[in-house]
Amino acid sequence: MKFEGTERYVATDDLRMAVNAAATLQRPLLIKGEPGTGKTMLAEEVATAFGKKLLRWHVKSTTKAQQGLYEYDAVSRLRDSQLGDDRVHDIANYIRKGMLWEAFDADEQVVLLIDEIDKADIEFPNDLLVELDKMEFSVYETGERVVAKHRPIIIITSNNEKELPDAFLRRCFFHYINFPSAETMKQIVDVHFPTIQKDLVNEALEIFFQVRDINGLKKKPSTSELIDWLKLLLADNIPVDLLQNRDSSEAIPPLYGALLKNEQDVHMLQRLAFMARRENR
């Protein structure tokens, strides 16, 4: 099987090569890139392209690696013992499978997404080294040894919020999703809006990349924000003329709330507009 992208997902040559290389090497694919560049969606589209079931493990700041394997509910067992429940005699009744166990136990190969691994504690990746490498683990409470029936296709995403350990990186195939070029962005827009006016796309992309090029922005707009902005432009029937004839001193584009996500960036564009108006006097 070779990943070639899908009708809903525009994959560059480098990204397609990375997906296929990781599958060939049977190593987890570690994907980094700006938020909103389609890292999570990649796992969904790989599963669709290969006809595989997708399992999602969304990592939070409080997530522990053990939760991906299993969790032992000692509180429920204690409560049942007080109530005289016969289930208490079998400790397996209180073992809840995690996403890794689900992936290992699947009758067919699945795609496992470990999303935003950098949100967790720095020890989180290290605690998964053996499981991701050997595809097995032991359940301490029951003595059971869990071995993957089929090695899952594992896609791990990171927003680069913190550095990942070298030992973990050695076990992954790495790919950084560069921000799309204007030409690639047009292809992405065509996928989402196949009937949109080309003039509107050209003007919107010009404004979008102008905003991204402003030095000092705290949060540059990403692909997902561009898609949301275009969706609003279409919903509000914003004419192309409004974008084409926009006063250069008006630095803030219409419906800017879809592109700019904090007040510092809004204030920066407002200051730029004020300075442009003064220079034009």
Coordinates of C-alpha atoms in Angstrom, one line a residue:
M1 CA 0.0 0.0 0.0
K2 CA 1.2 3.5 -0.8
F3 CA -0.3 6.7 0.5
E4 CA -0.9 9.2 -2.3
G5 CA -3.2 11.6 -0.5
T6 CA -7.0 11.7 -0.8
E7 CA -9.7 13.8 -2.4
R8 CA -10.0 15.7 0.9
Y9 CA -6.3 16.1 1.8
V10 CA -3.6 17.6 -0.3
A11 CA -0.3 15.9 0.5
T12 CA 3.0 17.2 -0.7
D13 CA 5.6 14.8 -2.2
D14 CA 7.7 15.0 1.0
L15 CA 4.7 14.2 3.2
R16 CA 3.6 11.2 1.1
M17 CA 7.2 9.9 1.1
A18 CA 7.3 10.2 4.9
V19 CA 4.0 8.3 5.4
N20 CA 5.2 5.5 3.2
A21 CA 8.7 5.4 4.7
A22 CA 7.3 5.1 8.2
A23 CA 5.0 2.3 7.0
T24 CA 7.8 0.5 5.3
L25 CA 10.1 0.8 8.4
Q26 CA 7.2 -0.1 10.7
R27 CA 8.1 2.9 12.9
P28 CA 5.8 5.6 14.4
L29 CA 5.6 8.6 12.2
L30 CA 6.3 11.8 14.2
I31 CA 4.7 14.8 12.6
K32 CA 5.5 18.3 13.6
G33 CA 4.4 21.7 12.2
E34 CA 2.5 24.8 13.0
P35 CA -1.0 24.3 14.6
G36 CA -3.6 24.2 11.9
T37 CA -1.4 22.6 9.2
G38 CA -3.4 19.4 9.1
K39 CA -1.3 17.1 11.3
T40 CA -4.3 15.5 13.0
M41 CA -6.3 15.3 9.8
L42 CA -3.4 13.4 8.2
A43 CA -4.0 10.4 10.5
E44 CA -7.7 10.4 9.5
E45 CA -6.8 10.5 5.8
V46 CA -4.2 7.8 6.1
A47 CA -6.8 5.5 7.7
T48 CA -9.2 6.3 5.0
A49 CA -6.7 5.8 2.2
F50 CA -5.6 2.4 3.6
G51 CA -9.1 1.3 4.6
K52 CA -8.1 1.0 8.3
K53 CA -9.9 1.8 11.5
L54 CA -8.7 4.9 13.3
L55 CA -8.1 5.0 17.0
R56 CA -7.5 8.4 18.6
W57 CA -5.6 9.0 21.8
H58 CA -5.8 12.8 22.5
V59 CA -3.0 13.7 25.0
K60 CA -3.6 16.3 27.7
S61 CA -1.3 17.9 30.2
T62 CA -2.5 15.4 32.8
T63 CA -2.3 12.3 30.6
K64 CA 0.0 9.5 31.8
A65 CA 1.6 6.9 29.5
Q66 CA 0.0 4.1 31.6
Q67 CA -3.4 5.3 30.6
G68 CA -2.6 4.3 27.0
L69 CA -2.0 0.7 28.2
Y70 CA -4.7 0.2 30.8
E71 CA -6.1 1.6 34.0
Y72 CA -6.9 -0.4 37.2
D73 CA -10.0 0.8 39.0
A74 CA -9.1 0.0 42.6
V75 CA -11.9 2.3 43.9
S76 CA -14.6 0.4 42.1
R77 CA -13.2 -2.9 43.4
L78 CA -13.2 -1.7 46.9
R79 CA -16.8 -0.5 46.6
D80 CA -17.9 -3.8 45.2
S81 CA -16.1 -5.7 47.9
Q82 CA -18.0 -3.7 50.5
L83 CA -21.3 -4.5 48.7
G84 CA -20.5 -8.2 48.4
D85 CA -20.4 -8.2 44.6
D86 CA -19.1 -11.5 43.2
R87 CA -17.2 -9.5 40.5
V88 CA -14.6 -8.5 43.0
H89 CA -13.0 -12.0 42.9
D90 CA -11.8 -11.4 39.3
I91 CA -9.4 -8.5 39.2
A92 CA -9.7 -8.5 35.4
N93 CA -13.2 -6.9 35.8
Y94 CA -11.5 -3.7 37.0
I95 CA -8.9 -3.4 34.2
R96 CA -9.9 -0.9 31.6
K97 CA -8.1 -1.1 28.2
G98 CA -6.3 2.0 26.9
M99 CA -5.9 3.0 23.3
L100 CA -2.6 1.1 22.8
W101 CA -4.1 -2.1 24.2
E102 CA -7.1 -1.6 21.9
A103 CA -4.7 -1.2 18.9
F104 CA -2.7 -4.2 19.9
D105 CA -5.8 -6.3 20.4
A106 CA -7.5 -5.4 17.1
D107 CA -8.1 -8.4 14.8
E108 CA -6.9 -6.2 11.8
Q109 CA -4.2 -3.6 11.5
V110 CA -5.4 -0.2 12.7
V111 CA -4.1 3.4 12.5
L112 CA -3.4 4.8 16.0
L113 CA -3.2 8.6 16.4
I114 CA -1.3 9.9 19.5
D115 CA -2.3 13.5 19.2
E116 CA -0.2 16.4 20.6
I117 CA 2.2 14.3 22.6
D118 CA 4.1 17.4 23.6
K119 CA 1.3 18.5 25.9
A120 CA 2.1 15.8 28.4
D121 CA 4.9 15.6 30.9
I122 CA 8.4 15.2 29.5
E123 CA 8.6 11.6 30.8
F124 CA 5.5 10.6 28.9
P125 CA 7.4 9.7 25.6
N126 CA 10.1 7.8 27.6
D127 CA 7.5 5.7 29.4
L128 CA 6.3 4.4 26.0
L129 CA 9.6 3.4 24.5
V130 CA 9.4 -0.3 25.1
E131 CA 5.7 -0.6 24.1
L132 CA 6.2 1.3 20.8
D133 CA 9.4 -0.6 20.0
K134 CA 8.5 -4.1 21.0
M135 CA 4.8 -3.9 20.6
E136 CA 4.0 -5.6 23.9
F137 CA 3.5 -4.9 27.6
S138 CA 2.5 -6.7 30.7
V139 CA -0.5 -6.2 33.0
Y140 CA 1.0 -6.1 36.5
E141 CA -2.3 -6.9 38.3
T142 CA -3.1 -10.0 36.3
G143 CA 0.3 -11.1 35.0
E144 CA -1.1 -11.1 31.5
R145 CA 1.3 -10.4 28.6
V146 CA -0.3 -8.3 25.8
V147 CA 1.4 -8.7 22.4
A148 CA 0.1 -6.8 19.3
K149 CA -1.7 -9.1 16.9
H150 CA -0.9 -6.7 14.1
R151 CA 1.6 -3.9 14.3
P152 CA -0.5 -0.7 14.1
I153 CA 0.3 2.3 11.9
I154 CA 1.2 4.9 14.5
I155 CA 1.0 8.6 13.8
I156 CA 2.2 11.0 16.5
T157 CA 1.7 14.7 16.3
S158 CA 3.5 17.5 18.1
N159 CA 3.2 21.3 18.1
N160 CA 6.8 21.7 19.4
E161 CA 5.6 23.0 22.8
K162 CA 8.5 21.1 24.4
E163 CA 11.5 19.1 23.2
L164 CA 11.0 15.3 23.0
P165 CA 13.7 12.9 24.4
D166 CA 16.4 11.6 22.0
A167 CA 15.7 8.0 22.8
F168 CA 12.1 8.5 21.7
L169 CA 13.1 10.4 18.6
R170 CA 15.4 7.5 17.5
R171 CA 12.4 5.2 17.4
C172 CA 10.4 7.4 15.1
F173 CA 10.4 8.5 11.5
F174 CA 10.3 12.3 11.6
H175 CA 8.6 14.8 9.2
Y176 CA 8.0 18.5 9.6
I177 CA 5.1 19.9 7.7
N178 CA 6.3 23.2 6.2
F179 CA 3.7 25.9 5.8
P180 CA 2.1 25.5 2.4
S181 CA 3.2 27.7 -0.5
A182 CA 0.7 29.9 -2.2
E183 CA 0.3 27.3 -5.0
T184 CA -0.3 24.5 -2.6
M185 CA -2.7 26.6 -0.6
K186 CA -4.7 27.2 -3.7
Q187 CA -5.0 23.4 -4.1
I188 CA -6.1 23.1 -0.5
V189 CA -8.8 25.8 -1.0
D190 CA -10.0 24.0 -4.2
V191 CA -10.5 20.8 -2.2
H192 CA -12.7 22.6 0.4
F193 CA -14.4 25.1 -2.0
P194 CA -14.4 23.5 -5.5
T195 CA -16.9 26.2 -6.9
I196 CA -15.4 29.3 -5.3
Q197 CA -14.5 32.3 -7.5
K198 CA -10.9 32.3 -8.4
D199 CA -10.7 36.1 -8.1
L200 CA -11.9 35.8 -4.5
V201 CA -9.4 33.1 -3.7
N202 CA -6.5 35.1 -5.2
E203 CA -7.4 38.3 -3.3
A204 CA -8.0 36.4 -0.1
L205 CA -4.7 34.6 -0.4
E206 CA -2.8 37.8 -1.0
I207 CA -4.3 39.4 2.1
F208 CA -3.7 36.2 4.1
F209 CA 0.0 35.9 3.3
Q210 CA 0.4 39.7 3.8
V211 CA -0.9 39.2 7.4
R212 CA 1.4 36.2 7.9
D213 CA 4.4 38.2 6.8
I214 CA 3.9 40.9 9.4
N215 CA 6.8 40.7 11.9
G216 CA 5.9 40.4 15.5
L217 CA 2.6 38.6 15.3
K218 CA 2.0 36.4 18.3
K219 CA -0.1 33.9 16.4
K220 CA 0.2 33.8 12.7
P221 CA -3.0 32.6 10.9
S222 CA -2.8 29.0 9.7
T223 CA -4.4 26.9 7.0
S224 CA -7.4 26.1 9.2
E225 CA -8.0 29.8 9.9
L226 CA -7.8 30.6 6.2
I227 CA -10.5 28.0 5.5
D228 CA -12.7 29.4 8.2
W229 CA -12.2 32.9 6.9
L230 CA -13.1 31.9 3.3
K231 CA -16.2 30.1 4.7
L232 CA -17.3 33.4 6.4
L233 CA -16.5 35.5 3.3
L234 CA -18.8 33.2 1.3
A235 CA -21.5 33.0 3.9
D236 CA -21.7 36.8 4.2
N237 CA -21.4 37.3 0.5
I238 CA -18.4 39.6 0.8
P239 CA -17.8 40.9 -2.8
V240 CA -14.4 40.5 -4.4
D241 CA -14.4 44.2 -5.0
L242 CA -14.2 44.8 -1.3
L243 CA -11.0 42.8 -1.1
Q244 CA -9.6 44.2 -4.4
N245 CA -10.2 47.8 -3.6
R246 CA -9.4 47.6 0.1
D247 CA -7.7 50.8 1.3
S248 CA -4.0 50.0 1.9
S249 CA -4.2 52.0 5.2
E250 CA -6.8 49.6 6.4
A251 CA -4.5 46.9 7.7
I252 CA -7.3 44.8 9.3
P253 CA -9.1 42.6 6.8
P254 CA -12.9 42.1 7.0
L255 CA -14.1 39.4 9.4
Y256 CA -10.6 39.4 10.9
G257 CA -11.7 37.4 13.9
A258 CA -11.3 34.3 11.9
L259 CA -7.6 35.1 11.2
L260 CA -6.4 36.9 14.3
K261 CA -6.7 35.1 17.6
N262 CA -5.5 37.6 20.3
E263 CA -5.8 41.3 21.1
Q264 CA -2.1 41.9 20.7
D265 CA -2.1 41.0 17.1
V266 CA -5.3 43.1 16.5
H267 CA -3.7 46.1 18.1
M268 CA -0.6 45.6 16.1
L269 CA -2.6 45.7 12.8
Q270 CA -4.5 48.8 14.0
R271 CA -1.2 50.6 14.8
L272 CA 0.1 49.7 11.3
A273 CA -3.1 51.1 9.8
F274 CA -2.7 54.3 11.8
M275 CA 0.9 54.7 10.7
A276 CA -0.1 54.1 7.0
R277 CA -2.8 56.8 7.2
R278 CA -0.3 59.3 8.7
E279 CA 2.2 58.6 5.9
N280 CA -0.5 59.1 3.3
R281 CA -1.5 62.5 4.5

